[in-house]
Short mmCIF file of C-alpha atoms in Angstrom, two decimals:
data_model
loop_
_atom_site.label_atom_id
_atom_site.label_comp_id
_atom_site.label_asym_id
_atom_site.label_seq_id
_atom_site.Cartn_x
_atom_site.Cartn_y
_atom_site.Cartn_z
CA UNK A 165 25.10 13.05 -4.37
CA UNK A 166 21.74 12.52 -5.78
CA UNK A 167 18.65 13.49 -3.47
CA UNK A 168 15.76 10.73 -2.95
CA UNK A 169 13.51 11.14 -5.84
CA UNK A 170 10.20 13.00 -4.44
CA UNK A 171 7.47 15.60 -5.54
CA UNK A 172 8.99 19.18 -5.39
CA UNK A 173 7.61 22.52 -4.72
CA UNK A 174 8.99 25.56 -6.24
CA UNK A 175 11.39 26.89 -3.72
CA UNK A 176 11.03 30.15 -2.10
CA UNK A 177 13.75 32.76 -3.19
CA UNK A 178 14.12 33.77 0.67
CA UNK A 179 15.18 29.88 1.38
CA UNK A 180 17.94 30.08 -1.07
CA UNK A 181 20.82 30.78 1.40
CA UNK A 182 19.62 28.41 3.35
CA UNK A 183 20.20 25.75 0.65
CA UNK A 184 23.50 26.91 -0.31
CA UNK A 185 24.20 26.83 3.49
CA UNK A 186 22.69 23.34 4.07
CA UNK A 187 24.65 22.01 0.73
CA UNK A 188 28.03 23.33 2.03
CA UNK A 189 27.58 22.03 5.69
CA UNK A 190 26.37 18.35 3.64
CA UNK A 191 29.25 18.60 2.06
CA UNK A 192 31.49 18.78 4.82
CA UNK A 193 29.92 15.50 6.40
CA UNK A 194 30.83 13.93 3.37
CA UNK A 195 34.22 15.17 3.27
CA UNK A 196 34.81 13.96 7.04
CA UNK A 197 32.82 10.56 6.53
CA UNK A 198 34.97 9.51 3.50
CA UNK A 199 38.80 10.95 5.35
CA UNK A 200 39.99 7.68 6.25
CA UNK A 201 43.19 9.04 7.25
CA UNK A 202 42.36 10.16 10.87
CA UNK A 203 39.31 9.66 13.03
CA UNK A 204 36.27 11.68 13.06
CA UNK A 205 36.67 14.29 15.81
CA UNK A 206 34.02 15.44 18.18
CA UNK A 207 34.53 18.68 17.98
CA UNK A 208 34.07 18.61 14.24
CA UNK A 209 30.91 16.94 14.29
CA UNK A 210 29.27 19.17 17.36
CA UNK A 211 29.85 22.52 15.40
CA UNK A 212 28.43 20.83 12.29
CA UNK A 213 25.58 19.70 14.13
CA UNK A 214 25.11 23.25 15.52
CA UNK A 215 25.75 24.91 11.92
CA UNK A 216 22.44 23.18 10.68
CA UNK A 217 20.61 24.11 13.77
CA UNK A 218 21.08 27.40 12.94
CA UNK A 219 19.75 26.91 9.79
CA UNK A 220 16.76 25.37 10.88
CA UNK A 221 15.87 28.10 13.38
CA UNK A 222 15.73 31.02 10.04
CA UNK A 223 13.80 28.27 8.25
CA UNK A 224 11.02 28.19 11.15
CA UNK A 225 10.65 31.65 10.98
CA UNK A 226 10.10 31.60 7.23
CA UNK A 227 7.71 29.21 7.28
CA UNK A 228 5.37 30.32 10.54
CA UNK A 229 2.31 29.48 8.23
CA UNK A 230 4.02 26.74 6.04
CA UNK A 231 5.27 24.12 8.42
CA UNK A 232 4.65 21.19 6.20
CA UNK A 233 6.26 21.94 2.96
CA UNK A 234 8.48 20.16 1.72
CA UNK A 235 10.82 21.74 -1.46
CA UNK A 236 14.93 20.66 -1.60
CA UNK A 237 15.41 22.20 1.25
CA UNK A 238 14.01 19.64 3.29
CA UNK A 239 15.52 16.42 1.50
CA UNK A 240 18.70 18.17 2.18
CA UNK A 241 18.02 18.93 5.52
CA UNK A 242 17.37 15.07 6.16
CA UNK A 243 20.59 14.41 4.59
CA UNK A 244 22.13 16.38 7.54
CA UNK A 245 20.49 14.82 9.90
CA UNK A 246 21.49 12.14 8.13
CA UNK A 247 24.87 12.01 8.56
CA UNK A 248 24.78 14.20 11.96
CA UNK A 249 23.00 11.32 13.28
CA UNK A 250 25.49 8.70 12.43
CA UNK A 251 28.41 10.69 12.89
CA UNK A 252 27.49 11.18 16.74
CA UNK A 253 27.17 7.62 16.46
CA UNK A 254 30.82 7.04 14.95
CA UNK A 255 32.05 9.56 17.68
CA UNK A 256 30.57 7.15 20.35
CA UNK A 257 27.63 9.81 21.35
CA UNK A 258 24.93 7.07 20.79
CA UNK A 259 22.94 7.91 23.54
CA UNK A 260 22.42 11.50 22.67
CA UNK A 261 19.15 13.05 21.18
CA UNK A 262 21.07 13.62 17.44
CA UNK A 263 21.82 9.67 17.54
CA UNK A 264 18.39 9.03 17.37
CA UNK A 265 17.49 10.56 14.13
CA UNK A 266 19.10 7.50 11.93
CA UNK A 267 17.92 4.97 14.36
CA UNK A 268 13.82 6.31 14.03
CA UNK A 269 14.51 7.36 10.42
CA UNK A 270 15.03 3.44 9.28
CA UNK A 271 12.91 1.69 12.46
CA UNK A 272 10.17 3.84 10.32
CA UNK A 273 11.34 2.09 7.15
CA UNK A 274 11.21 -1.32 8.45
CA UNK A 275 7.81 -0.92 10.04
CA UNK A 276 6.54 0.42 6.81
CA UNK A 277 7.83 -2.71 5.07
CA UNK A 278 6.65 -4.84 8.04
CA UNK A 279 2.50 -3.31 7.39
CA UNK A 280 3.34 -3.66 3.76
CA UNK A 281 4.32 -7.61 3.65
CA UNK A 282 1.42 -8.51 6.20
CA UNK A 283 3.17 -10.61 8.24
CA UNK A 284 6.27 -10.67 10.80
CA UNK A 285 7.12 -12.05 13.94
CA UNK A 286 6.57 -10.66 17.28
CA UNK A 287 10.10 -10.68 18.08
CA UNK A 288 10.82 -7.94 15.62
CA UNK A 289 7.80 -5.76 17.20
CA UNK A 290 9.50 -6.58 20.23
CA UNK A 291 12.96 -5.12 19.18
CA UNK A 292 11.71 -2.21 17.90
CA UNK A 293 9.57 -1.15 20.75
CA UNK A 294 12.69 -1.43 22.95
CA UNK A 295 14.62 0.59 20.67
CA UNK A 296 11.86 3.29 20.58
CA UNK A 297 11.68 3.56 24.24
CA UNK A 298 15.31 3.85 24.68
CA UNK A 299 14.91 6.83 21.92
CA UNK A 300 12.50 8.56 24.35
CA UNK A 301 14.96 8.64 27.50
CA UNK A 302 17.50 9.36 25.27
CA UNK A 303 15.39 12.69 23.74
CA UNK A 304 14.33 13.31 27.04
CA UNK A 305 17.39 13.15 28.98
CA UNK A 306 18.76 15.76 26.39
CA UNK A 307 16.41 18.51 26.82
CA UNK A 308 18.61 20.90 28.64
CA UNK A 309 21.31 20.09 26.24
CA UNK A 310 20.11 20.10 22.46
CA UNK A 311 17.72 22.18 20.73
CA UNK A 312 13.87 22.14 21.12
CA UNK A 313 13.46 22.04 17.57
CA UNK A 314 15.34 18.70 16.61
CA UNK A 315 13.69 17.24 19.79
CA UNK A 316 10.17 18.43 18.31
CA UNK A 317 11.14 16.57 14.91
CA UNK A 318 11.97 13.27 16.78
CA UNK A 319 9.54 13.00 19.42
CA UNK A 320 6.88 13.46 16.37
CA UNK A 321 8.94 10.78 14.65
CA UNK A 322 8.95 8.14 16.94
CA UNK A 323 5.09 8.68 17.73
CA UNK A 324 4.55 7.52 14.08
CA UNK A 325 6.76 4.96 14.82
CA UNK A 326 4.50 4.40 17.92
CA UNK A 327 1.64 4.56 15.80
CA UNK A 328 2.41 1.77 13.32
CA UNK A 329 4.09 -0.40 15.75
CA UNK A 330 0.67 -0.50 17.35
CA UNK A 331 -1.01 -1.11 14.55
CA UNK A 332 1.61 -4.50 13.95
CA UNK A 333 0.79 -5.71 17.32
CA UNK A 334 -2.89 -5.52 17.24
CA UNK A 335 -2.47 -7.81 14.37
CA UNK A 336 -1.04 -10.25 16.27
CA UNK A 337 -2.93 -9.90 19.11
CA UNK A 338 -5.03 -13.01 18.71
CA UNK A 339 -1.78 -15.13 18.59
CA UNK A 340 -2.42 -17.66 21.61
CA UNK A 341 1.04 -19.27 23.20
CA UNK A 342 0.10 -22.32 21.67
CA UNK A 343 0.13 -20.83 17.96
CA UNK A 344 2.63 -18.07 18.71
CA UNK A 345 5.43 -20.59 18.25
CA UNK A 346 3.90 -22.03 15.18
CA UNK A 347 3.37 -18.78 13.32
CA UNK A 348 6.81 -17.57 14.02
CA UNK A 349 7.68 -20.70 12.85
CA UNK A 350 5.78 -19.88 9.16
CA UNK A 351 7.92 -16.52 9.09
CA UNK A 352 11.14 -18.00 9.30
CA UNK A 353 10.28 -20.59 6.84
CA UNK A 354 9.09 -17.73 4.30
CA UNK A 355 12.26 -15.82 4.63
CA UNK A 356 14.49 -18.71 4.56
CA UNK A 357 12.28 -19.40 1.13
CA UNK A 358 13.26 -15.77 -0.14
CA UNK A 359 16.81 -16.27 1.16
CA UNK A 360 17.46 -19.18 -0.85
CA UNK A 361 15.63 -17.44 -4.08
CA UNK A 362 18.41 -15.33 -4.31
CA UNK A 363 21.28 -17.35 -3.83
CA UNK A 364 23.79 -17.30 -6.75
CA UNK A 365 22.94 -21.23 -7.16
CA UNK A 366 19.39 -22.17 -6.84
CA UNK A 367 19.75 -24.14 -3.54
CA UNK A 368 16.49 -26.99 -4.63
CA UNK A 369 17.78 -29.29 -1.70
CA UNK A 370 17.47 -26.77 1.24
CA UNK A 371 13.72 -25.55 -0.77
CA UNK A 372 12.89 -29.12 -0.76
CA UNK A 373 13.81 -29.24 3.40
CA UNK A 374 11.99 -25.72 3.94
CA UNK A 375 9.03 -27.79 1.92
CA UNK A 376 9.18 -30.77 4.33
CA UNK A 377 9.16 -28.18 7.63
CA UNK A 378 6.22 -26.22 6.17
CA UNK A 379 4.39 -29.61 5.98
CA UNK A 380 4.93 -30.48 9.16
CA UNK A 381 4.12 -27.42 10.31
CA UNK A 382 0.63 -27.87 8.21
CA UNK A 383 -0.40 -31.35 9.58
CA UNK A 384 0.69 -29.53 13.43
CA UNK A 385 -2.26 -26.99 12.87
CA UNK A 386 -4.75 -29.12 11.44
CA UNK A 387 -6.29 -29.93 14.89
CA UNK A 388 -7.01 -26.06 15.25
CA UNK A 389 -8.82 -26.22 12.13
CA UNK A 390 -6.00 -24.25 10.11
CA UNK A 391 -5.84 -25.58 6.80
CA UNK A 392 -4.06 -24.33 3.08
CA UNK A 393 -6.55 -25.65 1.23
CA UNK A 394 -9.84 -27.49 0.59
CA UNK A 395 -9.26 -28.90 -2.28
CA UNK A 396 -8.14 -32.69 -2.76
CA UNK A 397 -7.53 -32.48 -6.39
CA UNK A 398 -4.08 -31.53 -8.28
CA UNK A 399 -1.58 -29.72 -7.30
CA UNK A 400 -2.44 -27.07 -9.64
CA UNK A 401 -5.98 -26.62 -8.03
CA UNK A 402 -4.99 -26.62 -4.57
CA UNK A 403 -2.42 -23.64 -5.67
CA UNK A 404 -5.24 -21.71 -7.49
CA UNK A 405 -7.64 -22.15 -4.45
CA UNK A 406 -4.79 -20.41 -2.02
CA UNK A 407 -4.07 -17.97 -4.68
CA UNK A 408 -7.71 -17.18 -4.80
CA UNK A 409 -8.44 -16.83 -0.77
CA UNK A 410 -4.85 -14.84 -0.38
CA UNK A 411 -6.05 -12.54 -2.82
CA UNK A 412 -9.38 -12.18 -1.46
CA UNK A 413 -7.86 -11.94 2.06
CA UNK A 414 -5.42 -8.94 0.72
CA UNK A 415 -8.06 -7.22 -0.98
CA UNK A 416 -10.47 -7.09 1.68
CA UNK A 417 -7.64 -6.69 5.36
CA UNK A 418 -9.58 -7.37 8.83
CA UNK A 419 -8.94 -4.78 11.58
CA UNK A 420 -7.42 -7.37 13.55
CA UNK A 421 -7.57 -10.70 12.28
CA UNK A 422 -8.35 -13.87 13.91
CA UNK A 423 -5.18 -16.45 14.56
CA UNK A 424 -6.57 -18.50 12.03
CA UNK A 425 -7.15 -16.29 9.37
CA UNK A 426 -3.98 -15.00 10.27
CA UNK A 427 -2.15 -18.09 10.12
CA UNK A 428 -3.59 -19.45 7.53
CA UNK A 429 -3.59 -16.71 5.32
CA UNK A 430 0.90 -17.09 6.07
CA UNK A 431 0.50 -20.37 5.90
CA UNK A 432 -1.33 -20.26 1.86
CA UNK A 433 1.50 -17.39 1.59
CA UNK A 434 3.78 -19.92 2.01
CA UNK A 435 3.12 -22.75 -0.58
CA UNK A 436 2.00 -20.12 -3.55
CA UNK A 437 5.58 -18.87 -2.82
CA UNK A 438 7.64 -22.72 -3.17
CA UNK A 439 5.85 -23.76 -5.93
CA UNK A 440 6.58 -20.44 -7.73
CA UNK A 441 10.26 -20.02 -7.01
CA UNK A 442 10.87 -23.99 -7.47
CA UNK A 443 9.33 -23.47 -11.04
CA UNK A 444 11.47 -19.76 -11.33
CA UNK A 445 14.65 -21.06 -9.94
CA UNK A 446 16.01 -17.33 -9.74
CA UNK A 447 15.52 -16.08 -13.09
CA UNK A 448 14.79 -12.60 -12.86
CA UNK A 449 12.92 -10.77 -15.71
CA UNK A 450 15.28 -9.01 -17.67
CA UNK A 451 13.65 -5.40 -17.42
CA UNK A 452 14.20 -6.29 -13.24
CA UNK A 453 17.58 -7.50 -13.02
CA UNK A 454 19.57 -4.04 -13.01
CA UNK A 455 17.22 -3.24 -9.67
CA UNK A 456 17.66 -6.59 -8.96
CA UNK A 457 21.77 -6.65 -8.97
CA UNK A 458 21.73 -3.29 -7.54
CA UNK A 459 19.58 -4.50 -4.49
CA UNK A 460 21.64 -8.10 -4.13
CA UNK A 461 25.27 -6.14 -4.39
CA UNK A 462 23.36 -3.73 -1.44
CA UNK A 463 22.55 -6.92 0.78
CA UNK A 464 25.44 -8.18 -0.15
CA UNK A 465 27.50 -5.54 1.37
CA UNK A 466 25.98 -4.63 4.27
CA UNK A 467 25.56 -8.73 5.43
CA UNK A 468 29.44 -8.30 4.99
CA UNK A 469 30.01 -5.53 7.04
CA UNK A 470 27.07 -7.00 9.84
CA UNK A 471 29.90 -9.82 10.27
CA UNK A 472 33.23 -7.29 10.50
CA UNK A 473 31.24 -4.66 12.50
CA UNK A 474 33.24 -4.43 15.34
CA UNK A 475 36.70 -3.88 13.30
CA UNK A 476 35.45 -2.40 9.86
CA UNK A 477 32.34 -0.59 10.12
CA UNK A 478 32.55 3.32 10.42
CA UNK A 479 28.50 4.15 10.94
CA UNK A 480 28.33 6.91 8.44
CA UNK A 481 29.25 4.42 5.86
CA UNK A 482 25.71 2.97 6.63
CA UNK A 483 24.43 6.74 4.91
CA UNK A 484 25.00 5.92 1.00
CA UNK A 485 23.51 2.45 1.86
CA UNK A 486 20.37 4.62 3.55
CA UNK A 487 20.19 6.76 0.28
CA UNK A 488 20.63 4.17 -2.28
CA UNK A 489 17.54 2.36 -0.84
CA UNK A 490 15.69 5.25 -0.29
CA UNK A 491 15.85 6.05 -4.08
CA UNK A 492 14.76 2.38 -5.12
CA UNK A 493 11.86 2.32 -2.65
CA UNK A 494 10.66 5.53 -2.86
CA UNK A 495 11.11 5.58 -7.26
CA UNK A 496 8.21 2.52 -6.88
CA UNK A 497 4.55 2.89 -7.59
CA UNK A 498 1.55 1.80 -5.52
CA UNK A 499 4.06 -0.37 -4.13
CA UNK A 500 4.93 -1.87 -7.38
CA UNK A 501 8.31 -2.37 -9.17
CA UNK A 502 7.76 -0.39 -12.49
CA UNK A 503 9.88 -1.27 -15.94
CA UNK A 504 11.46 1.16 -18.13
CA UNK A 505 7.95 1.67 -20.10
CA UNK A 506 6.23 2.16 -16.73
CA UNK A 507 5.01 -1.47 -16.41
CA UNK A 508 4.61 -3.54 -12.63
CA UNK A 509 6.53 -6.51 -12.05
CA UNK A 510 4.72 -9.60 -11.74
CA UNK A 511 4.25 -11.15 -8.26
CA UNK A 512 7.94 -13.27 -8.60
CA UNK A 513 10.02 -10.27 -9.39
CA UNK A 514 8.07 -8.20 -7.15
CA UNK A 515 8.08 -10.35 -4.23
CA UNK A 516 12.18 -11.00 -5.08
CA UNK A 517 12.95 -6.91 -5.22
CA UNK A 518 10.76 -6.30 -2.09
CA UNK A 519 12.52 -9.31 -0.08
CA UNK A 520 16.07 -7.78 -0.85
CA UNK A 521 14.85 -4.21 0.16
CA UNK A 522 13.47 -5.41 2.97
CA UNK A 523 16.33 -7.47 4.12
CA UNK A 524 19.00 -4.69 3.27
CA UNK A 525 17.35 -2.12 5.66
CA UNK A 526 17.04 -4.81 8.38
CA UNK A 527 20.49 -5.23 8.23
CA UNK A 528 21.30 -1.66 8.68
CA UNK A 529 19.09 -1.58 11.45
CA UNK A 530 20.82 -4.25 13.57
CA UNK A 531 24.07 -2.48 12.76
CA UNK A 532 22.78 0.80 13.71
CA UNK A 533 21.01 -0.85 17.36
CA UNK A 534 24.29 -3.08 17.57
CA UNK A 535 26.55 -0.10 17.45
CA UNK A 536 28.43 0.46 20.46
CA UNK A 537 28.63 3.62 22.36
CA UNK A 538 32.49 4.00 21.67
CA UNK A 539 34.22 6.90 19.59
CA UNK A 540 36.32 4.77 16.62
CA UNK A 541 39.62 6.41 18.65
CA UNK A 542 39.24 4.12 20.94
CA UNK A 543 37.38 1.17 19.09
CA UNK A 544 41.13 -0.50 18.30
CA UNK A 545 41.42 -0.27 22.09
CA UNK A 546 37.60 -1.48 22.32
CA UNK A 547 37.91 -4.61 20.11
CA UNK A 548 41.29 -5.81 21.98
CA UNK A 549 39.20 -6.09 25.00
CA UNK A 550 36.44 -7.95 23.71
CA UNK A 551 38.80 -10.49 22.26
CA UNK A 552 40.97 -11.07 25.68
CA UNK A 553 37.00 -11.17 27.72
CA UNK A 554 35.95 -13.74 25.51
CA UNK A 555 39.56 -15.70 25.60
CA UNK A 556 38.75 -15.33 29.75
CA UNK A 557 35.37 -16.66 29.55
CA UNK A 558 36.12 -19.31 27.26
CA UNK A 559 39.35 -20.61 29.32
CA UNK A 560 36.76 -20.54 32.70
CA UNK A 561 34.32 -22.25 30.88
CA UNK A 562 36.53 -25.24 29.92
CA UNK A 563 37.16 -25.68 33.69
CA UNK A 564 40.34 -22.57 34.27
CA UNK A 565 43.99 -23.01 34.18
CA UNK A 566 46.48 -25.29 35.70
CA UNK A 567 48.88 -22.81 36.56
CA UNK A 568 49.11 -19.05 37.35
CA UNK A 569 51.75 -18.66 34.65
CA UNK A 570 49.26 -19.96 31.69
CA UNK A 571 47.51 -16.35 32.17
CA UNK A 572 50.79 -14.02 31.76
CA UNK A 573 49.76 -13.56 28.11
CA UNK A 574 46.49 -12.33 28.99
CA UNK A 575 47.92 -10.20 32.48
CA UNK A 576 50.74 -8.60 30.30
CA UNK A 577 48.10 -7.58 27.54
CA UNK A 578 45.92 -6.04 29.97
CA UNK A 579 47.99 -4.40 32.13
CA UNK A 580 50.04 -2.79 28.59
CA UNK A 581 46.41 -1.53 28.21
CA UNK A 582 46.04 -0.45 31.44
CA UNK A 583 49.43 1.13 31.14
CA UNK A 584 48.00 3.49 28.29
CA UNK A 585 45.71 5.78 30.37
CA UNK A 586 46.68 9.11 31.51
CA UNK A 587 45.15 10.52 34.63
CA UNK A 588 42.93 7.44 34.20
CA UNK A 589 41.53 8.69 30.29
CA UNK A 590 42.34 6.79 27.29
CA UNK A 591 43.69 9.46 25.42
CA UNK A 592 44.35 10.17 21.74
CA UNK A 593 46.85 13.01 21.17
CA UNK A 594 45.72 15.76 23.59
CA UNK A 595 41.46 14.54 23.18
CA UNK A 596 39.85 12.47 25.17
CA UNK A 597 37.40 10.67 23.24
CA UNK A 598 34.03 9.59 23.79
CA UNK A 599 33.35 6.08 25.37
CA UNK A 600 35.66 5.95 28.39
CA UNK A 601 33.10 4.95 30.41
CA UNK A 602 32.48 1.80 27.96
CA UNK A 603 36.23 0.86 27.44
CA UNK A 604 36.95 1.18 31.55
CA UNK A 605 34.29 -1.13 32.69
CA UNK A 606 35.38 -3.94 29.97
CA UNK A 607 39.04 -3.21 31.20
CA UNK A 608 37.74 -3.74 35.04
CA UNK A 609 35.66 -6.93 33.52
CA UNK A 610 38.81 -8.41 32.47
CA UNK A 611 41.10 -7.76 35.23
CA UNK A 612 38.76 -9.25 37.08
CA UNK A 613 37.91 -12.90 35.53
CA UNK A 614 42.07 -12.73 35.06
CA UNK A 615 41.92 -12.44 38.88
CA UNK A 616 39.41 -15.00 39.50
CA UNK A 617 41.18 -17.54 37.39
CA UNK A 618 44.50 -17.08 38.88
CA UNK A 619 43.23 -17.49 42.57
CA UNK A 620 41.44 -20.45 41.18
CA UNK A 621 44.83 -21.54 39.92
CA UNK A 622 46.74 -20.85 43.30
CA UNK A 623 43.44 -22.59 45.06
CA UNK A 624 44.10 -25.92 43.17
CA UNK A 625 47.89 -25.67 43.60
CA UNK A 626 47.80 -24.95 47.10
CA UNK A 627 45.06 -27.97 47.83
CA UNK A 628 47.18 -30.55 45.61
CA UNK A 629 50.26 -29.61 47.70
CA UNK A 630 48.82 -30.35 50.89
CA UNK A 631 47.14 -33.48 49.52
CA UNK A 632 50.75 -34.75 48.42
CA UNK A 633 52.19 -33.58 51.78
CA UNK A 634 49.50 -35.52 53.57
CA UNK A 635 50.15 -38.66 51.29
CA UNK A 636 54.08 -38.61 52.36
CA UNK A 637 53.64 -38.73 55.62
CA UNK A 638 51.25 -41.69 55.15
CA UNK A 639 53.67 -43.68 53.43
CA UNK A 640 56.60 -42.98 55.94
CA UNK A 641 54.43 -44.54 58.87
#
């Protein structure tokens, strides 16, 4: 494995067997993350996780008057934490203090990316400060239990999280709830643009469509004085005057702008980028295109596992996903895409890369915030449940059943489920795994719409046999 690509100091002799130590336990994470054979076992991950505490305790007293170095002992400690992280995650501890280090790890990420694009919508500032607040209670509630100094690490971590989500929303903070709509509006349109740029096809109807919305959306915020451009001459004029006021806009950032500087700033943002990947259709400059496959195959992958989650996705699968990333962002320059010679991309390829980044780590945040808090022993069990409480819902929704016996497929499923606790535990071999709590109440959840539909059942049978009783006796007088 190949650490993220960073400036290194010289590394202290005395840290040494703290490397080697770090490098082994790494190692072992790997090992149990790739073993596809059995599940990941609880007790496996907890003395891992306490193996590279104890490392980190001799470090701390190494460095009493060094506490912000960083050297390869540090990139490999992430890496541990790394994996630690998602592994408690895999094992169904999501709600415990070593969860939380993957989830603030990549919320930093995307809020980094969200500052750096200048624009977003205030439903993913929204997400993320939910997420961060859960993190708190969740590093808080484990005080007693987990060690001070990997709660010192992520409390300071999700403060700069705090920090730049802040920073986001004071941006936004002269949206009214007239233009709110209309400015979210803008985003979606610009990512749908960058979606379609990288389709395998260039899609020119669906651009032409996002053109047509973006219009609309144009004449809607003419009234608030919100215009693209000045200009009334060609095409290629009105593009240079946007390109001209964007730039000036980037190069000199307001505090806080205004809602219309802010809009229409997005809204300029937004033609510069049709007319430019209508004329580029997709074609990537060759020096680009290996980061450019490498990113797309990334995306690519994880959009496939977003949609098999629930039956596929192991979370420490999400780490080589984390690192690969890592290494592209973190190998770029002032922000900038660099060729072989050392070059920057131009604004198309730049703008392409940094939409596929972006989109990737996204994606592995949603899996990371969708993951549920159930060990993969149990998941199998998990899924099955899911599946019969959506069946349920779905056969009350479309008005129940006519008969009792339509839901024996669903009551002998359950109660075979039922039927495979012991002492009430789902058990797997002689361990009880983590998420019982989870698993139980779905159980409970389905038992009980079975219920309700089968007394609805008996209800309706019971009423239409009196009605036809009360009709014989009608026709016999």
């Amino acid at each position: 494995m190949t650490d993220s690509p960073m400036v290194r100091i010289p590394l202290d002799p005395r840290e040494q067997p703290i490397l080697d130590k770090l490098l082994a336990i790494r190692t072992n994470l790997e090992l149990l993350k790739q073993d596809r054979s059995t599940y990941v076992k609880s007790q496996d991950v907890v003395d891992l996780y306490n193996q590279v505490i104890e490392q980190v305790v001799v470090l701390n007293e190494l460095r009493t008057s060094r506490r912000h170095e960083q050297n390869r002992v540090d990139t490999v400690l992430d890496d541990c934490f790394q994996l630690i992280s998602l592994s408690y995650m895999t094992i169904g501890k999501n709600h415990e203090a070593p969860a939380v280090y993957s989830a603030v790890s990549t919320m930093k990420r995307v809020l980094d990316h969200l500052k750096e694009a200048t624009f977003f919508s205030p439903k993913d500032l929204e997400s993320i400060s939910s997420r961060l607040e859960d993190c708190r209670r969740y590093c808080e509630r484990g005080k007693e239990s987990y060690s001070s100094n990997l709660l010192t690490l992520l409390e300071a971590r999700i403060e700069v999280c705090q920090k730049t989500l802040s920073e986001l929303e004071l941006t936004l903070s002269h949206l009214t709830p007239e233009l709110t709509p209309k400015y979210d509006k803008l985003v979606s349109i610009l990512r749908s643009l960058s979606a379609c740029n990288t389709r395998s096809k260039f899609p020119n109807a669906e651009v032409d469509e996002l053109l047509e919305q973006l219009k609309e959306v144009q004449a809607s915020l003419q009234p608030y004085g919100i215009i693209a451009y000045e200009s009334t001459g060609t095409k290629e004029e009105k593009l240079a005057e946007m390109t001209e006021k964007l730039q000036l806009t980037l190069e000199h950032p307001e505090p806080a702008p205004e809602a219309k500087k802010l809009i229409e700033t997005l809204l300029q943002r937004c033609f510069i980028w049709v007319a430019m990947i209508k004329k580029k259709q997709g074609r990537i400059a060759e020096p680009f295109k290996d980061t450019y496959d490498k990113l797309l195959e990334i995306r690519n992958k994880l959009e496939k596992l977003s949609l098999t989650q629930a039956w596929s996705l192991r979370e420490t699968d999400l780490y080589s996903y984390q690192r690969q990333l890592d290494r592209i962002d973190e190998a770029r320059v002032d922000g900038n895409f660099l060729d072989a010679l050392g070059r920057p991309a131009e604004l198309y390829e730049q703008r392409t890369l940094l939409y596929l980044l972006r989109k990737s780590y996204a994606t592995i945040y949603h899996l990371i915030i969708s993951s549920e808090p159930v060990s993969e022993a149990l998941l199998p069990i998990y899924n099955q449940l899911t599946t019969l409480r959506k069946c349920l819902l779905e056969v009350k929704k479309s008005g129940g059943v006519s008969s009792p016996r339509e839901l024996y497929p669903y009551s002998m499923k359950l109660n075979s489920i039922d039927n495979m606790r012991v002492d009430g535990k789902f058990m797997v071999g002689s361990d009880i795994p983590d998420g019982q709590g989870s698993v139980t109440q779905l159980l409970e959840e389905c038992f009980e719409l079975a219920y309700d539909l089968r007394t609805e059942a008996e209800d309706s049978s019971s009423a239409g046999k009196s009605g036809d009783s009360e009709n014989g006796d009608v026709t016999l007088k």
